[in-house]
Amino acid sequence: MCGIVGLFLKDKSLEPQLGDMLTDMLITMTDRGPDSAGIAIYGGDSKGKAKLTVQSDTPDVDFKKLDNDLRKEIDGKVEMTIKDTHAVLEVKASELDAARAALTTLRPRVRLMSRGESLEIYKEVGLPKDVADRFELRQMSGSHGIGHTRMATESAVTTMGAHPFNTGLDQCLVHNGSLSNHNSLRRKLRREGVHIETENDTEVGAAYLTWKMMNGATLGEALDSSLDDLDGFFTFVVGTKDGFGVVRDPIACKPAVMAETDQYVAFGSEYRALVNLPGIDEARVWEPEPATVYFWSHNATPTAQEKAA
Amino acid sequence: MQTFDLEAQGLRELNATLHAQATDTNQTVWDIVNPKGSHAIAVGLDAPIEVNVKGSTGYYCAGMNKQATVHVHGSAGPGVAENMMSGTVIVEGDASQYAGATGHGGTLIIKGNASSRCGISMKGIDIIVHGNIGHMSAFMAQSGNIVVCGDAGDALGDSCYEARFFVRGSVKSLGADCIEKEMRPEHIELLTELLERGGCDAKPEEFKRYGSARQLYNFDVDNAAAY
């Protein structure tokens, strides 16, 4: 099964409550997947800074003086915020790649959850309620975010198998469904030089989008071509710095429901996830069409582009 | 009238209470408040009672219904009125996937749109949709009627048997072995009654009829490669 939630705020006054609203939505979806949970949250203006969110199974060891060690390797300040097994390292935007490279030698066991100017990804094995508590997700503010609760079908229940997956700078992907051609696609992408860490099907989907965009496709184009190249069942929700997008495979048996008001656009695997949002009784509620790419952005008008099945 | 607060009293108590109603119960009208998209609301009913759900429902609302009238004042999640035997289910809003799937009898009325796989494997139910229906609707439909006042999606009636489909708008594509058929007087008569039952403001003459070409019923050596 798996449960997905997403919230894109139009009303800035709701931004301090984003983490709280998204956490409630995610907890409602717990019985769709109790294995692991994660959340991607987009904060406000980055002011020339960028963030690496990293994870360690031994945070006491790995995060000890990590900011000091990293500062010696790159230009400018390093600010570290530790939250349980995760740490957010804030550096000058121009030093992001250098910081990422330095991390692999400084702390080889540390895993990269996300990189970007406004994106932070937190994910762990466990119930949404517990994961949200560990990372204090309710206290987070932001302009939009995506959450996922997982019922594993294709690979092991591990932190790296949890969603969201970081697909590129400030981009992430969550998935409900199962891809059936992920093994052949993984081999193909690895031959193309794309790094894929696990045996997880969604990671391959995320890597596929990353690879398409590395080769010049826009996110919309990458999602469009995913309908041709990915085999299996999927409802994808993707996040970018400016907004979020939704696409379902042409069979569309994985559920999806959306709601829109003047204040927000919300996504849920089920309507249950949306029932406590403000003004939901007056919201426009609908089911996204199969094989259609939807996108909402803070900087552009919403789009819904149908792709022939 | 009885009022039941689903949020306060819980799903199991709701369904147990409704199941306990005898055919000659005096408590004939039930209002369910705070449904909040919950699953399996008012399933397995078997008494001539009226249940009004004041809001939207999740999976499998009014499944396996017999005799009862279940009226959803909102939208319904996947599998509404699945395997209904008799009675009436009315959805004021939209219905998600596989509405009325495998239904043996009774009437399902959807005032908004129905999503994909509406009436899949239906076995005698009548489904009346004021709006549109999605792709793969009436897949392997065996008997009963679907009335669509709007449009139908891809692959309508794929591999269907003796069910009838009346569509007023466009059909994006017909499924394997589903064809357009002549509207004879008996079909106009049937459709007139269905439109009236569904409270539809449409004339039977505006509809086209679709059904099985009956070419998949028996083994045909020319199709051997397709089996």
XYZ file of C-alpha atoms in Angstrom:
536
model
C 0.000 0.000 0.000
C 1.956 3.031 1.307
C 0.461 6.404 2.108
C 1.386 9.741 0.592
C 0.502 13.231 1.720
C 1.483 16.580 0.286
C 0.703 20.168 1.106
C 1.448 23.256 -0.970
C 0.595 26.503 0.777
C -0.725 29.500 -1.111
C -1.487 31.426 2.068
C 1.775 32.545 3.679
C 0.130 32.922 7.069
C -0.154 29.117 7.244
C 3.608 28.584 6.743
C 4.457 28.314 10.469
C 1.916 25.445 10.680
C 3.147 23.443 7.685
C 4.990 20.833 9.749
C 2.073 20.433 12.119
C -0.520 20.041 9.352
C 1.639 17.660 7.340
C 2.402 15.547 10.418
C -1.313 15.162 11.193
C -1.987 14.162 7.588
C 0.827 11.609 7.649
C -0.228 10.056 10.967
C -3.747 9.551 9.561
C -2.168 7.426 6.817
C -0.275 5.171 9.284
C -2.376 2.084 8.556
C -1.432 2.304 4.872
C 2.191 1.610 5.814
C 3.741 1.217 9.256
C 7.298 0.254 8.210
C 9.012 3.590 7.877
C 8.134 7.208 7.367
C 9.673 10.335 5.987
C 9.014 13.931 5.227
C 10.496 16.457 2.812
C 9.997 20.045 3.799
C 10.796 23.199 1.889
C 11.732 26.137 4.090
C 11.751 29.759 3.127
C 14.334 31.974 1.451
C 17.857 30.527 1.696
C 19.804 33.827 1.456
C 22.655 32.328 -0.548
C 22.960 29.319 1.746
C 22.420 25.671 0.921
C 21.828 22.613 3.054
C 22.980 19.028 3.208
C 20.747 16.837 5.352
C 22.693 13.769 6.443
C 21.909 10.655 8.475
C 23.972 8.352 10.626
C 23.176 5.220 12.620
C 25.792 6.385 15.133
C 25.127 10.133 15.338
C 27.106 10.559 18.581
C 30.253 9.485 16.786
C 29.682 10.810 13.290
C 28.243 14.234 14.097
C 30.802 15.035 16.807
C 32.669 18.140 15.618
C 31.516 17.485 12.071
C 30.924 21.227 11.557
C 34.492 22.023 12.673
C 35.970 19.309 10.495
C 33.970 20.440 7.484
C 34.889 24.094 7.974
C 38.568 23.206 7.436
C 37.737 21.689 4.035
C 35.514 24.359 2.501
C 35.180 28.095 2.215
C 32.918 29.972 4.640
C 30.876 29.115 7.702
C 29.277 25.757 8.476
C 26.218 25.629 10.687
C 25.118 22.256 11.962
C 21.739 21.429 13.505
C 21.454 17.923 14.898
C 18.051 16.260 15.130
C 18.291 12.692 16.400
C 19.916 10.592 13.625
C 19.908 13.485 11.164
C 22.003 16.625 10.889
C 21.467 19.636 8.681
C 24.699 21.251 7.499
C 24.222 24.752 6.197
C 27.007 26.111 3.994
C 27.502 28.791 1.352
C 25.496 27.737 -1.721
C 28.613 27.814 -3.882
C 30.346 25.348 -1.506
C 27.608 22.687 -1.569
C 29.374 20.301 -3.942
C 32.689 20.744 -2.148
C 31.006 20.022 1.177
C 29.345 16.922 -0.225
C 32.683 15.659 -1.573
C 34.469 16.406 1.703
C 31.820 14.516 3.677
C 32.517 11.258 1.866
C 36.093 11.260 3.187
C 35.447 12.937 6.556
C 32.545 10.656 7.516
C 32.252 7.769 5.058
C 29.396 6.136 7.013
C 27.164 9.205 6.886
C 24.388 9.027 4.298
C 23.111 11.961 2.322
C 19.346 12.428 2.687
C 18.979 15.620 0.683
C 20.775 18.592 -0.750
C 19.391 21.924 -1.799
C 18.766 25.506 -0.823
C 15.445 24.987 0.917
C 14.888 21.199 1.038
C 15.377 19.054 4.141
C 14.491 15.342 4.166
C 14.009 13.363 7.360
C 13.260 9.655 7.211
C 13.616 6.615 9.416
C 12.240 3.168 10.106
C 9.206 3.346 12.410
C 5.690 4.700 12.681
C 4.932 8.189 11.336
C 4.073 9.360 14.863
C 7.456 8.273 16.216
C 9.433 9.549 13.240
C 7.665 12.923 13.504
C 8.465 13.117 17.230
C 12.141 12.212 16.765
C 12.690 14.991 14.233
C 10.295 17.515 15.796
C 8.519 17.783 12.456
C 5.530 19.573 13.985
C 7.676 22.586 14.783
C 8.886 23.002 11.203
C 7.627 25.787 9.003
C 7.822 26.001 5.248
C 6.060 26.747 1.990
C 5.370 23.152 0.945
C 6.172 19.593 1.911
C 5.619 15.925 1.159
C 5.271 12.950 3.494
C 5.305 9.206 3.003
C 4.568 6.179 5.124
C 5.829 2.926 3.740
C 4.591 -0.631 3.447
C 7.585 -2.321 1.868
C 7.017 -4.676 -1.053
C 10.090 -4.528 -3.262
C 13.019 -4.210 -0.869
C 14.165 -4.224 2.745
C 12.821 -1.993 5.502
C 15.787 0.331 6.038
C 16.413 4.054 6.346
C 17.678 4.146 2.784
C 14.581 2.299 1.578
C 12.308 4.913 3.171
C 10.863 7.792 1.175
C 11.212 10.637 0.135
C 14.137 10.149 -2.224
C 16.289 13.106 -3.173
C 16.466 13.217 -6.976
C 18.509 16.360 -7.484
C 19.142 19.766 -5.991
C 15.975 20.671 -4.042
C 14.070 17.824 -5.678
C 12.475 14.773 -4.142
C 10.153 11.925 -4.963
C 7.689 9.750 -3.052
C 5.976 6.727 -4.538
C 3.000 4.513 -3.880
C 3.063 1.353 -5.963
C 5.676 -1.005 -7.294
C 7.865 -0.750 -10.365
C 8.298 -4.014 -12.219
C 11.195 -3.091 -14.510
C 13.433 -1.611 -11.823
C 16.148 -4.254 -12.129
C 16.764 -3.717 -15.834
C 16.449 0.028 -15.455
C 18.912 -0.005 -12.540
C 21.462 -1.855 -14.690
C 20.941 0.623 -17.506
C 21.274 3.669 -15.266
C 24.366 2.260 -13.550
C 25.947 1.765 -16.975
C 25.197 5.447 -17.598
C 27.132 6.265 -14.440
C 24.174 7.035 -12.168
C 24.791 6.150 -8.515
C 22.076 3.851 -7.137
C 22.613 2.643 -3.628
C 19.890 0.118 -2.797
C 17.738 -2.597 -4.364
C 14.706 -0.358 -3.882
C 12.401 0.243 -6.859
C 11.588 3.847 -5.975
C 15.253 4.763 -5.770
C 15.477 3.630 -9.402
C 12.471 5.823 -10.248
C 14.164 8.744 -8.510
C 17.481 8.027 -10.249
C 15.664 7.833 -13.563
C 14.199 11.323 -13.097
C 17.597 12.657 -11.989
C 19.258 11.130 -15.053
C 16.640 12.579 -17.401
C 17.073 16.027 -15.900
C 20.893 15.744 -16.002
C 20.440 15.241 -19.729
C 18.469 18.420 -20.169
C 14.856 17.438 -19.472
C 12.699 19.637 -17.285
C 10.974 17.949 -14.355
C 7.712 17.993 -16.327
C 9.404 16.324 -19.304
C 11.096 13.771 -17.050
C 7.744 12.878 -15.468
C 6.186 12.692 -18.899
C 8.783 10.223 -20.141
C 8.487 8.185 -16.929
C 5.052 7.192 -18.217
C 6.763 5.508 -21.198
C 9.856 4.089 -19.506
C 8.655 2.924 -16.093
C 6.655 -0.279 -15.957
C 4.421 -1.064 -12.994
C 2.116 0.770 -10.663
C 2.835 4.223 -9.443
C 1.402 7.345 -8.005
C 4.322 9.765 -7.732
C 4.409 13.036 -5.879
C 7.489 15.130 -6.562
C 8.727 18.204 -4.765
C 10.818 21.042 -6.173
C 12.043 24.307 -4.726
C 8.990 26.087 -6.143
C 6.220 23.550 -5.832
C 5.004 20.025 -6.255
C 3.773 17.733 -8.981
C 1.631 14.609 -9.198
C 1.560 11.844 -11.794
C -0.215 8.473 -11.855
C 0.432 5.563 -14.189
C -2.151 4.940 -16.951
C -3.902 2.135 -15.022
C -4.121 4.350 -11.927
C -5.072 1.730 -9.366
C -3.021 3.391 -6.628
C -5.334 5.862 -4.953
C -4.980 9.630 -5.006
C -7.209 12.484 -3.983
C -6.555 16.197 -4.130
C -8.125 19.256 -2.551
C -7.679 22.903 -3.422
C -8.795 26.083 -1.686
C -7.566 29.688 -1.810
C -5.164 28.734 0.978
C -3.568 25.484 -0.239
C -3.353 22.521 -2.588
C -3.305 19.210 -0.733
C -2.647 15.629 -1.790
C -3.602 12.459 0.064
C -3.677 8.758 -0.719
C -7.118 8.931 0.840
C -9.603 11.651 1.675
C -9.124 10.755 5.357
C -5.739 12.486 5.253
C -7.372 15.783 4.284
C -10.382 15.942 6.616
C -8.853 18.228 9.242
C -7.460 20.828 6.847
C -9.019 24.277 7.204
C -12.013 24.834 4.933
C -11.981 21.279 3.567
C -15.783 21.157 3.393
C -15.749 23.977 0.837
C -12.597 22.791 -0.989
C -12.608 21.559 -4.569
C -11.886 17.846 -4.110
C -11.011 15.628 -7.073
C -9.096 12.578 -8.177
C -6.091 13.246 -10.449
C -6.522 11.699 -13.895
C -4.304 8.785 -14.961
C -1.279 9.494 -17.183
C -1.568 13.217 -16.543
C 1.186 15.378 -15.089
C -0.066 18.007 -12.635
C 2.116 20.759 -11.287
C 1.688 23.624 -8.827
C 4.380 26.225 -8.423
C 4.779 29.328 -6.280
C 6.183 31.046 -9.380
C 3.920 29.908 -12.197
C 0.339 29.001 -12.958
C -0.721 25.394 -12.261
C -0.607 22.951 -15.150
C -2.263 19.650 -15.972
C -0.866 18.009 -19.041
C -2.408 14.849 -20.356
C -0.182 12.236 -21.885
C -1.677 9.552 -24.121
C -1.679 6.252 -22.269
C -34.640 9.578 13.362
C -31.495 8.169 15.015
C -28.185 10.063 14.916
C -24.874 8.248 15.167
C -21.592 10.124 15.685
C -19.032 7.928 13.958
C -16.054 9.778 15.382
C -17.314 9.377 18.947
C -18.826 5.897 18.787
C -16.635 4.071 16.293
C -17.101 2.021 13.157
C -17.676 -1.383 14.710
C -20.499 -0.100 16.880
C -22.046 1.645 13.885
C -22.143 -1.437 11.714
C -23.219 -3.713 14.597
C -26.064 -1.302 15.396
C -27.215 -1.158 11.786
C -26.929 -4.951 11.411
C -29.152 -5.364 14.478
C -32.088 -3.658 12.750
C -34.797 -6.185 11.946
C -36.970 -6.046 8.840
C -39.817 -4.591 10.906
C -37.674 -2.108 12.881
C -39.267 1.191 13.854
C -35.880 2.930 13.677
C -36.023 3.362 9.934
C -33.945 6.528 9.468
C -30.314 6.914 10.576
C -28.046 9.925 10.231
C -24.316 9.293 10.486
C -22.309 12.390 11.367
C -18.515 12.882 11.226
C -17.780 10.152 8.661
C -14.486 11.931 7.803
C -13.533 9.558 4.998
C -13.710 6.434 7.197
C -13.660 2.999 5.602
C -16.469 0.423 5.477
C -19.321 2.680 6.611
C -22.733 0.936 6.558
C -21.541 -2.320 5.017
C -23.513 -5.553 4.990
C -26.887 -4.001 5.814
C -29.959 -6.210 5.429
C -33.057 -4.245 6.464
C -35.271 -1.694 4.700
C -33.751 1.270 6.543
C -32.515 4.640 5.306
C -28.969 5.663 6.240
C -27.816 9.225 5.565
C -24.062 9.697 5.732
C -23.398 13.387 6.363
C -20.054 13.813 4.634
C -17.523 11.967 2.475
C -16.609 8.319 2.909
C -13.477 6.185 2.383
C -13.135 2.683 1.010
C -16.097 0.295 0.577
C -19.030 2.359 1.824
C -22.346 0.433 1.630
C -20.665 -2.746 0.417
C -22.790 -5.904 0.139
C -25.933 -3.852 0.711
C -29.336 -5.593 0.851
C -32.656 -3.730 1.072
C -31.269 -0.552 2.682
C -31.021 2.921 1.159
C -27.623 4.487 1.854
C -27.312 8.145 0.913
C -23.816 9.681 0.967
C -23.997 13.482 1.268
C -20.472 13.944 -0.026
C -18.071 11.934 -2.168
C -17.329 8.233 -1.845
C -13.924 6.527 -1.853
C -12.971 3.352 -3.735
C -15.434 0.456 -3.945
C -18.678 2.168 -2.974
C -21.639 -0.290 -3.078
C -19.293 -3.109 -3.998
C -21.149 -6.394 -4.418
C -24.530 -4.808 -3.667
C -27.417 -7.305 -3.732
C -30.453 -4.997 -3.529
C -31.515 -1.609 -2.201
C -30.273 1.811 -3.264
C -27.044 3.711 -2.787
C -26.930 7.411 -3.687
C -23.714 9.456 -3.802
C -24.243 13.209 -4.001
C -20.634 13.920 -4.995
C -18.087 11.882 -6.949
C -17.249 8.206 -6.572
C -13.715 6.835 -6.730
C -12.507 3.646 -8.427
C -14.629 0.516 -8.960
C -17.968 1.924 -7.825
C -20.612 -0.814 -7.831
C -18.060 -3.506 -8.662
C -19.497 -7.055 -8.903
C -22.947 -5.761 -7.875
C -25.719 -8.349 -8.208
C -28.724 -6.035 -7.865
C -30.118 -2.792 -6.555
C -29.428 0.719 -7.812
C -26.313 2.861 -7.449
C -26.850 6.546 -8.273
C -23.814 8.831 -8.539
C -24.697 12.505 -8.919
C -21.125 13.565 -9.755
C -18.502 11.629 -11.717
C -17.356 8.064 -11.237
C -13.688 7.193 -11.583
C -12.034 4.225 -13.296
C -13.420 0.679 -13.345
C -16.996 1.710 -12.531
C -19.205 -1.402 -12.588
C -16.316 -3.791 -13.153
C -17.640 -7.369 -13.254
C -21.190 -6.192 -12.477
C -23.743 -8.976 -12.289
C -27.152 -7.309 -12.339
C -26.809 -3.963 -10.584
C -28.084 -0.768 -12.226
C -25.577 2.094 -12.059
C -26.757 5.580 -12.984
C -24.112 8.295 -13.223
C -25.056 11.935 -13.753
C -21.493 12.890 -14.778
C -18.662 10.948 -16.446
C -17.115 7.542 -15.841
C -13.399 6.693 -16.033
C -11.331 4.169 -17.941
C -11.906 0.395 -17.924
C -15.474 0.820 -16.739
C -17.753 -2.233 -17.005
C -14.789 -4.531 -17.611
C -16.201 -8.081 -17.825
C -19.662 -6.769 -16.956
C -22.084 -9.679 -16.962
C -25.561 -8.219 -16.562
C -27.336 -5.082 -15.420
C -27.247 -1.548 -16.802
C -24.939 1.457 -16.676
C -26.343 4.853 -17.579
C -23.842 7.676 -18.127
C -25.217 11.168 -18.688
C -21.717 12.510 -19.415
C -18.769 10.835 -21.137
C -17.105 7.436 -20.772
C -13.314 6.922 -20.596
C -11.071 4.433 -22.376
C -11.924 0.776 -22.952
C -15.606 0.847 -22.006
C -17.093 -2.623 -21.578
C -13.966 -4.614 -22.323
C -14.773 -8.348 -22.526
C -18.333 -7.722 -21.415
C -21.152 -10.257 -21.453
C -24.841 -9.281 -21.413
C -24.736 -5.952 -19.554
C -26.028 -2.820 -21.324
C -24.332 0.574 -21.352
C -26.166 3.783 -22.234
C -23.916 6.793 -22.768
C -25.151 10.275 -23.642
C -21.775 11.903 -24.313
C -18.618 10.626 -25.955
C -16.905 7.289 -25.414
C -13.134 7.699 -25.503
C -12.684 4.132 -26.711
C -14.524 0.825 -26.588
C -12.905 -2.224 -25.021
C -12.414 -5.583 -26.741
C -15.682 -7.061 -28.019
C -17.772 -4.030 -26.998
C -19.754 -2.379 -29.800
C -22.399 0.242 -30.334
C -25.845 -1.282 -30.721
C -29.186 -0.225 -32.064
C -31.587 1.564 -29.676
C -34.850 -0.316 -30.063
C -38.169 0.694 -28.420
C -37.619 -1.725 -25.532
C -34.296 0.009 -24.765
C -35.914 3.447 -24.812
C -38.506 2.101 -22.417
C -35.852 0.612 -20.108
C -33.730 3.768 -20.212
C -36.747 5.995 -19.502
C -37.337 4.060 -16.300
C -33.619 4.137 -15.342
C -33.345 7.906 -15.911
C -36.428 8.463 -13.813
C -35.081 6.206 -11.054
C -31.780 8.089 -11.099
C -33.424 11.520 -11.055
C -31.622 12.440 -14.288
C -32.676 15.384 -16.383
C -31.966 13.733 -19.743
C -33.961 12.325 -22.635
C -33.486 8.662 -23.559
C -33.253 9.590 -27.261
C -29.969 11.434 -26.545
C -28.180 8.207 -25.565
C -26.355 5.542 -27.494
C -26.380 1.910 -26.440
C -23.272 -0.280 -26.197
C -22.906 -3.954 -25.419
C -21.191 -7.214 -26.237
C -20.456 -8.257 -29.824
C -20.460 -11.821 -28.417
C -17.311 -12.717 -30.349
C -15.319 -13.737 -27.280
C -17.945 -16.162 -25.968
C -16.630 -19.203 -27.759
C -13.252 -20.421 -28.875
C -12.452 -19.164 -32.326
C -9.454 -20.683 -34.048
C -8.803 -17.400 -35.868
C -8.166 -15.776 -32.497
C -5.854 -18.540 -31.253
C -2.851 -16.237 -31.265
C -4.635 -13.826 -28.935
C -5.494 -16.377 -26.236
